[in-house]
């Protein structure tokens, strides 16, 4: 009789388990997020990494779900990043957050993720549209490069209107500038450059390009380039337009060594060192993305993917897969 009762109870439990709806399954209490950074020594990326770690802890406290971050650095190598993605998948990550090394070559990462059935949140370096459209579990979080360029151009134009003598140092009626660009053929570098300069023209600022060059987002390379330009055009440079803050700081390093303190330098990113340079009167201005929202958006979208939930409503997605981080112009306090 006892065996019959036990068998009956077992059958009932099995039936109830089989009848459970998807919403009645045991809730996940922990998630694992695999993160691969294109380079760990990039100042902006390092700022974002700090925000990701901070927001992961906040998510844990708010939702009672343990969040484990596996963070890898690809050191600028796409093959290294591909191997890292494979390892993150083998570690059992529920979702991948990828700061792509080569935005034109995201297919290998996507192939590996699709095979494993693991969603991917790309951030900062946007894969091409063709790759993003391959699967409905691919997302991108970053800034709109066109908006970035336009804000940088507007920042300079506003300052020119307010204090034209400060921008046109030699008083010849034209602002002569040099241009520091990021990577060759990098979409953000090209778009930032195009729309920054075009906005200056649209705003009616009289500008003249002296020269420009690629510094690969790096402070040391920008400093070396600026040193050459100072030597070649010692009395002509009035403005440095830089695709990011690190290169702007490199230009400032070279200008300080040459004793040139009147040349105006404008960057992009709003990195911590960039903001410090602005507060100390060295950097004229920058375009800053909201790092706190950046970190929260990546972590919360990744968590929703890991838990099989809908994307968070407070970060509405364009075309179901893109979230654009808000940006603002920051200008040195010229009255202080």
GROMACS .gro file of C-alpha atoms in nm:
model
  336
    1UNK     CA    1   0.000   0.000   0.000
    2UNK     CA    2   0.284   0.237   0.098
    3UNK     CA    3   0.458   0.173  -0.237
    4UNK     CA    4   0.135   0.246  -0.421
    5UNK     CA    5   0.093   0.582  -0.244
    6UNK     CA    6   0.453   0.681  -0.312
    7UNK     CA    7   0.418   0.589  -0.678
    8UNK     CA    8   0.097   0.790  -0.700
    9UNK     CA    9   0.264   1.095  -0.541
   10UNK     CA   10   0.556   1.068  -0.781
   11UNK     CA   11   0.318   1.053  -1.075
   12UNK     CA   12   0.128   1.360  -0.953
   13UNK     CA   13   0.454   1.556  -0.910
   14UNK     CA   14   0.568   1.459  -1.257
   15UNK     CA   15   0.232   1.565  -1.402
   16UNK     CA   16   0.241   1.902  -1.225
   17UNK     CA   17   0.597   1.964  -1.342
   18UNK     CA   18   0.505   1.882  -1.698
   19UNK     CA   19   0.209   2.120  -1.682
   20UNK     CA   20   0.412   2.416  -1.552
   21UNK     CA   21   0.396   2.717  -1.785
   22UNK     CA   22   0.711   2.900  -1.883
   23UNK     CA   23   0.634   3.174  -1.635
   24UNK     CA   24   0.620   2.923  -1.351
   25UNK     CA   25   0.970   2.785  -1.401
   26UNK     CA   26   1.222   2.843  -1.126
   27UNK     CA   27   1.364   3.193  -1.162
   28UNK     CA   28   1.734   3.240  -1.233
   29UNK     CA   29   1.923   3.372  -0.933
   30UNK     CA   30   2.250   3.440  -1.110
   31UNK     CA   31   2.373   3.544  -1.453
   32UNK     CA   32   2.716   3.543  -1.616
   33UNK     CA   33   2.808   3.823  -1.858
   34UNK     CA   34   3.109   3.781  -2.087
   35UNK     CA   35   3.276   4.107  -2.187
   36UNK     CA   36   3.551   4.153  -2.445
   37UNK     CA   37   3.713   4.497  -2.479
   38UNK     CA   38   3.898   4.597  -2.794
   39UNK     CA   39   4.172   4.752  -2.581
   40UNK     CA   40   4.202   4.793  -2.209
   41UNK     CA   41   4.439   5.091  -2.224
   42UNK     CA   42   4.194   5.314  -2.412
   43UNK     CA   43   4.092   5.587  -2.166
   44UNK     CA   44   3.729   5.605  -2.276
   45UNK     CA   45   3.689   5.226  -2.271
   46UNK     CA   46   3.847   5.214  -1.926
   47UNK     CA   47   3.590   5.469  -1.806
   48UNK     CA   48   3.311   5.252  -1.949
   49UNK     CA   49   3.459   4.938  -1.790
   50UNK     CA   50   3.447   5.106  -1.449
   51UNK     CA   51   3.083   5.197  -1.508
   52UNK     CA   52   2.998   4.840  -1.612
   53UNK     CA   53   3.147   4.701  -1.291
   54UNK     CA   54   2.969   4.963  -1.083
   55UNK     CA   55   2.631   4.910  -1.252
   56UNK     CA   56   2.659   4.530  -1.226
   57UNK     CA   57   2.686   4.565  -0.847
   58UNK     CA   58   2.391   4.804  -0.839
   59UNK     CA   59   2.186   4.560  -1.049
   60UNK     CA   60   2.265   4.281  -0.801
   61UNK     CA   61   2.146   4.490  -0.507
   62UNK     CA   62   1.831   4.611  -0.681
   63UNK     CA   63   1.717   4.278  -0.829
   64UNK     CA   64   1.867   4.020  -0.594
   65UNK     CA   65   2.036   3.844  -0.886
   66UNK     CA   66   2.407   3.767  -0.868
   67UNK     CA   67   2.594   3.913  -1.166
   68UNK     CA   68   2.933   3.769  -1.261
   69UNK     CA   69   3.140   3.967  -1.512
   70UNK     CA   70   3.410   3.785  -1.710
   71UNK     CA   71   3.612   4.071  -1.864
   72UNK     CA   72   3.873   4.009  -2.134
   73UNK     CA   73   4.096   4.256  -2.324
   74UNK     CA   74   4.174   4.186  -2.691
   75UNK     CA   75   4.471   4.429  -2.711
   76UNK     CA   76   4.361   4.546  -3.055
   77UNK     CA   77   4.367   4.198  -3.212
   78UNK     CA   78   4.054   4.062  -3.379
   79UNK     CA   79   4.186   3.704  -3.376
   80UNK     CA   80   4.250   3.736  -3.001
   81UNK     CA   81   3.898   3.864  -2.951
   82UNK     CA   82   3.753   3.574  -3.153
   83UNK     CA   83   3.937   3.331  -2.924
   84UNK     CA   84   3.815   3.519  -2.617
   85UNK     CA   85   3.456   3.490  -2.736
   86UNK     CA   86   3.501   3.115  -2.774
   87UNK     CA   87   3.637   3.094  -2.419
   88UNK     CA   88   3.356   3.308  -2.275
   89UNK     CA   89   3.103   3.077  -2.439
   90UNK     CA   90   3.282   2.772  -2.292
   91UNK     CA   91   3.265   2.933  -1.946
   92UNK     CA   92   2.885   2.927  -1.973
   93UNK     CA   93   2.818   3.298  -2.017
   94UNK     CA   94   2.449   3.378  -2.059
   95UNK     CA   95   2.515   3.682  -2.277
   96UNK     CA   96   2.815   3.847  -2.446
   97UNK     CA   97   2.898   4.220  -2.443
   98UNK     CA   98   3.147   4.292  -2.720
   99UNK     CA   99   3.350   4.607  -2.782
  100UNK     CA  100   3.443   4.492  -3.134
  101UNK     CA  101   3.806   4.530  -3.247
  102UNK     CA  102   3.725   4.548  -3.617
  103UNK     CA  103   3.369   4.667  -3.678
  104UNK     CA  104   3.390   4.537  -4.036
  105UNK     CA  105   3.468   4.184  -3.916
  106UNK     CA  106   3.203   4.095  -3.658
  107UNK     CA  107   3.085   3.787  -3.850
  108UNK     CA  108   3.307   3.538  -3.663
  109UNK     CA  109   3.184   3.662  -3.324
  110UNK     CA  110   2.825   3.647  -3.446
  111UNK     CA  111   2.870   3.296  -3.592
  112UNK     CA  112   3.004   3.164  -3.261
  113UNK     CA  113   2.725   3.331  -3.062
  114UNK     CA  114   2.450   3.209  -3.295
  115UNK     CA  115   2.582   2.851  -3.283
  116UNK     CA  116   2.580   2.862  -2.903
  117UNK     CA  117   2.247   3.045  -2.889
  118UNK     CA  118   2.393   3.328  -2.680
  119UNK     CA  119   2.271   3.687  -2.743
  120UNK     CA  120   2.526   3.963  -2.806
  121UNK     CA  121   2.524   4.326  -2.697
  122UNK     CA  122   2.786   4.515  -2.902
  123UNK     CA  123   2.893   4.852  -2.765
  124UNK     CA  124   3.108   5.153  -2.860
  125UNK     CA  125   3.227   5.015  -3.196
  126UNK     CA  126   2.928   4.952  -3.420
  127UNK     CA  127   2.927   4.648  -3.653
  128UNK     CA  128   2.803   4.706  -4.007
  129UNK     CA  129   2.428   4.691  -4.063
  130UNK     CA  130   2.450   4.372  -4.269
  131UNK     CA  131   2.601   4.187  -3.971
  132UNK     CA  132   2.358   4.338  -3.721
  133UNK     CA  133   2.064   4.216  -3.930
  134UNK     CA  134   2.176   3.853  -3.931
  135UNK     CA  135   2.002   3.758  -3.606
  136UNK     CA  136   1.728   3.901  -3.384
  137UNK     CA  137   1.939   3.858  -3.069
  138UNK     CA  138   2.205   4.113  -3.165
  139UNK     CA  139   2.204   4.462  -3.012
  140UNK     CA  140   2.419   4.773  -3.021
  141UNK     CA  141   2.470   5.047  -2.760
  142UNK     CA  142   2.674   5.357  -2.837
  143UNK     CA  143   2.667   5.721  -2.937
  144UNK     CA  144   2.544   5.858  -3.268
  145UNK     CA  145   2.867   5.965  -3.441
  146UNK     CA  146   2.687   6.222  -3.657
  147UNK     CA  147   2.535   6.385  -3.350
  148UNK     CA  148   2.880   6.382  -3.185
  149UNK     CA  149   3.038   6.566  -3.476
  150UNK     CA  150   2.757   6.817  -3.498
  151UNK     CA  151   2.780   6.894  -3.125
  152UNK     CA  152   3.156   6.945  -3.150
  153UNK     CA  153   3.107   7.183  -3.442
  154UNK     CA  154   2.833   7.372  -3.258
  155UNK     CA  155   3.051   7.399  -2.948
  156UNK     CA  156   3.326   7.571  -3.150
  157UNK     CA  157   3.075   7.788  -3.339
  158UNK     CA  158   2.912   7.906  -3.014
  159UNK     CA  159   3.251   8.003  -2.873
  160UNK     CA  160   3.343   8.184  -3.195
  161UNK     CA  161   3.026   8.392  -3.179
  162UNK     CA  162   3.080   8.474  -2.811
  163UNK     CA  163   3.453   8.545  -2.824
  164UNK     CA  164   3.574   8.570  -3.185
  165UNK     CA  165   3.908   8.724  -3.086
  166UNK     CA  166   3.987   8.423  -2.870
  167UNK     CA  167   3.925   8.181  -3.159
  168UNK     CA  168   4.083   8.397  -3.433
  169UNK     CA  169   4.412   8.456  -3.254
  170UNK     CA  170   4.594   8.650  -3.528
  171UNK     CA  171   4.284   8.855  -3.617
  172UNK     CA  172   4.292   8.779  -3.990
  173UNK     CA  173   3.920   8.691  -4.000
  174UNK     CA  174   3.979   8.317  -4.041
  175UNK     CA  175   4.014   8.038  -3.782
  176UNK     CA  176   4.301   7.817  -3.900
  177UNK     CA  177   4.278   7.461  -3.766
  178UNK     CA  178   4.454   7.124  -3.765
  179UNK     CA  179   4.263   6.798  -3.740
  180UNK     CA  180   4.349   6.490  -3.533
  181UNK     CA  181   4.159   6.184  -3.656
  182UNK     CA  182   4.112   5.836  -3.510
  183UNK     CA  183   4.170   5.514  -3.703
  184UNK     CA  184   4.189   5.497  -4.082
  185UNK     CA  185   3.851   5.401  -4.230
  186UNK     CA  186   3.690   5.389  -3.884
  187UNK     CA  187   3.327   5.493  -3.919
  188UNK     CA  188   3.314   5.707  -3.604
  189UNK     CA  189   3.635   5.892  -3.696
  190UNK     CA  190   3.514   5.969  -4.047
  191UNK     CA  191   3.163   6.070  -3.940
  192UNK     CA  192   3.282   6.281  -3.647
  193UNK     CA  193   3.526   6.463  -3.874
  194UNK     CA  194   3.276   6.519  -4.154
  195UNK     CA  195   2.998   6.659  -3.936
  196UNK     CA  196   3.216   6.863  -3.706
  197UNK     CA  197   3.364   7.057  -3.998
  198UNK     CA  198   3.036   7.070  -4.191
  199UNK     CA  199   2.859   7.213  -3.886
  200UNK     CA  200   3.124   7.484  -3.857
  201UNK     CA  201   3.059   7.576  -4.219
  202UNK     CA  202   2.681   7.564  -4.171
  203UNK     CA  203   2.714   7.792  -3.867
  204UNK     CA  204   2.907   8.046  -4.073
  205UNK     CA  205   3.242   8.016  -3.896
  206UNK     CA  206   3.524   8.124  -4.131
  207UNK     CA  207   3.765   7.829  -4.114
  208UNK     CA  208   4.073   7.713  -4.298
  209UNK     CA  209   4.229   7.369  -4.266
  210UNK     CA  210   4.607   7.374  -4.233
  211UNK     CA  211   4.669   6.999  -4.210
  212UNK     CA  212   4.550   6.682  -4.043
  213UNK     CA  213   4.656   6.328  -3.961
  214UNK     CA  214   4.568   5.989  -3.814
  215UNK     CA  215   4.671   5.935  -3.451
  216UNK     CA  216   4.471   5.613  -3.384
  217UNK     CA  217   4.293   5.763  -3.081
  218UNK     CA  218   4.628   5.769  -2.892
  219UNK     CA  219   4.775   6.053  -2.687
  220UNK     CA  220   5.139   5.976  -2.772
  221UNK     CA  221   5.078   5.958  -3.147
  222UNK     CA  222   4.881   6.283  -3.140
  223UNK     CA  223   5.160   6.453  -2.946
  224UNK     CA  224   5.417   6.345  -3.206
  225UNK     CA  225   5.200   6.470  -3.492
  226UNK     CA  226   5.133   6.801  -3.319
  227UNK     CA  227   5.503   6.850  -3.260
  228UNK     CA  228   5.566   6.815  -3.635
  229UNK     CA  229   5.288   7.060  -3.720
  230UNK     CA  230   5.413   7.319  -3.472
  231UNK     CA  231   5.754   7.297  -3.633
  232UNK     CA  232   5.612   7.329  -3.985
  233UNK     CA  233   5.340   7.589  -3.912
  234UNK     CA  234   5.470   7.774  -3.602
  235UNK     CA  235   5.257   8.087  -3.644
  236UNK     CA  236   4.946   7.952  -3.817
  237UNK     CA  237   4.765   7.710  -3.584
  238UNK     CA  238   4.474   7.862  -3.388
  239UNK     CA  239   4.255   7.559  -3.327
  240UNK     CA  240   4.299   7.183  -3.282
  241UNK     CA  241   3.991   6.975  -3.366
  242UNK     CA  242   4.033   6.624  -3.225
  243UNK     CA  243   3.820   6.312  -3.271
  244UNK     CA  244   3.870   6.222  -2.904
  245UNK     CA  245   4.001   6.358  -2.574
  246UNK     CA  246   4.315   6.143  -2.559
  247UNK     CA  247   4.444   6.286  -2.888
  248UNK     CA  248   4.343   6.635  -2.774
  249UNK     CA  249   4.553   6.585  -2.461
  250UNK     CA  250   4.844   6.472  -2.678
  251UNK     CA  251   4.814   6.797  -2.875
  252UNK     CA  252   4.813   6.993  -2.549
  253UNK     CA  253   5.129   6.811  -2.436
  254UNK     CA  254   5.309   6.923  -2.754
  255UNK     CA  255   5.175   7.279  -2.732
  256UNK     CA  256   5.293   7.309  -2.371
  257UNK     CA  257   5.640   7.188  -2.463
  258UNK     CA  258   5.651   7.456  -2.733
  259UNK     CA  259   5.525   7.723  -2.493
  260UNK     CA  260   5.210   7.783  -2.702
  261UNK     CA  261   4.923   7.842  -2.460
  262UNK     CA  262   4.679   8.041  -2.675
  263UNK     CA  263   4.591   7.763  -2.922
  264UNK     CA  264   4.240   7.628  -2.861
  265UNK     CA  265   4.193   7.251  -2.837
  266UNK     CA  266   3.857   7.072  -2.855
  267UNK     CA  267   3.799   6.699  -2.798
  268UNK     CA  268   3.526   6.435  -2.778
  269UNK     CA  269   3.431   6.172  -2.514
  270UNK     CA  270   3.433   6.359  -2.183
  271UNK     CA  271   3.687   6.120  -2.031
  272UNK     CA  272   3.801   6.181  -1.674
  273UNK     CA  273   4.146   6.311  -1.784
  274UNK     CA  274   3.974   6.526  -2.046
  275UNK     CA  275   3.742   6.681  -1.787
  276UNK     CA  276   4.038   6.746  -1.556
  277UNK     CA  277   4.220   6.922  -1.843
  278UNK     CA  278   3.912   7.131  -1.908
  279UNK     CA  279   3.879   7.230  -1.543
  280UNK     CA  280   4.246   7.332  -1.536
  281UNK     CA  281   4.197   7.553  -1.843
  282UNK     CA  282   4.394   7.341  -2.090
  283UNK     CA  283   4.112   7.181  -2.292
  284UNK     CA  284   3.861   7.430  -2.432
  285UNK     CA  285   3.571   7.187  -2.457
  286UNK     CA  286   3.454   6.834  -2.529
  287UNK     CA  287   3.142   6.639  -2.625
  288UNK     CA  288   3.055   6.398  -2.345
  289UNK     CA  289   2.838   6.089  -2.353
  290UNK     CA  290   2.657   6.005  -2.030
  291UNK     CA  291   2.881   5.731  -1.883
  292UNK     CA  292   2.632   5.638  -1.612
  293UNK     CA  293   2.354   5.577  -1.863
  294UNK     CA  294   2.608   5.396  -2.086
  295UNK     CA  295   2.698   5.149  -1.812
  296UNK     CA  296   2.339   5.098  -1.700
  297UNK     CA  297   2.210   5.045  -2.054
  298UNK     CA  298   2.472   4.777  -2.132
  299UNK     CA  299   2.424   4.590  -1.803
  300UNK     CA  300   2.043   4.608  -1.802
  301UNK     CA  301   2.005   4.506  -2.165
  302UNK     CA  302   2.254   4.223  -2.115
  303UNK     CA  303   2.071   4.109  -1.801
  304UNK     CA  304   1.734   4.108  -1.978
  305UNK     CA  305   1.888   3.896  -2.255
  306UNK     CA  306   2.039   3.655  -2.001
  307UNK     CA  307   1.707   3.618  -1.819
  308UNK     CA  308   1.502   3.581  -2.137
  309UNK     CA  309   1.309   3.900  -2.064
  310UNK     CA  310   1.202   4.188  -2.287
  311UNK     CA  311   1.456   4.471  -2.325
  312UNK     CA  312   1.421   4.735  -2.049
  313UNK     CA  313   1.162   4.998  -2.143
  314UNK     CA  314   1.369   5.287  -2.005
  315UNK     CA  315   1.623   5.226  -2.283
  316UNK     CA  316   1.400   5.222  -2.594
  317UNK     CA  317   1.562   5.053  -2.892
  318UNK     CA  318   1.566   5.202  -3.240
  319UNK     CA  319   1.470   4.936  -3.500
  320UNK     CA  320   1.452   4.686  -3.213
  321UNK     CA  321   1.830   4.667  -3.168
  322UNK     CA  322   2.003   5.008  -3.127
  323UNK     CA  323   2.019   5.230  -2.820
  324UNK     CA  324   2.185   5.570  -2.859
  325UNK     CA  325   2.351   5.723  -2.552
  326UNK     CA  326   2.264   6.090  -2.484
  327UNK     CA  327   2.545   6.343  -2.532
  328UNK     CA  328   2.614   6.702  -2.427
  329UNK     CA  329   2.858   6.983  -2.498
  330UNK     CA  330   3.092   7.071  -2.213
  331UNK     CA  331   3.282   7.401  -2.230
  332UNK     CA  332   3.558   7.539  -2.013
  333UNK     CA  333   3.446   7.807  -1.767
  334UNK     CA  334   3.597   8.108  -1.941
  335UNK     CA  335   3.473   8.348  -1.671
  336UNK     CA  336   3.631   8.159  -1.385
   0.00000   0.00000   0.00000
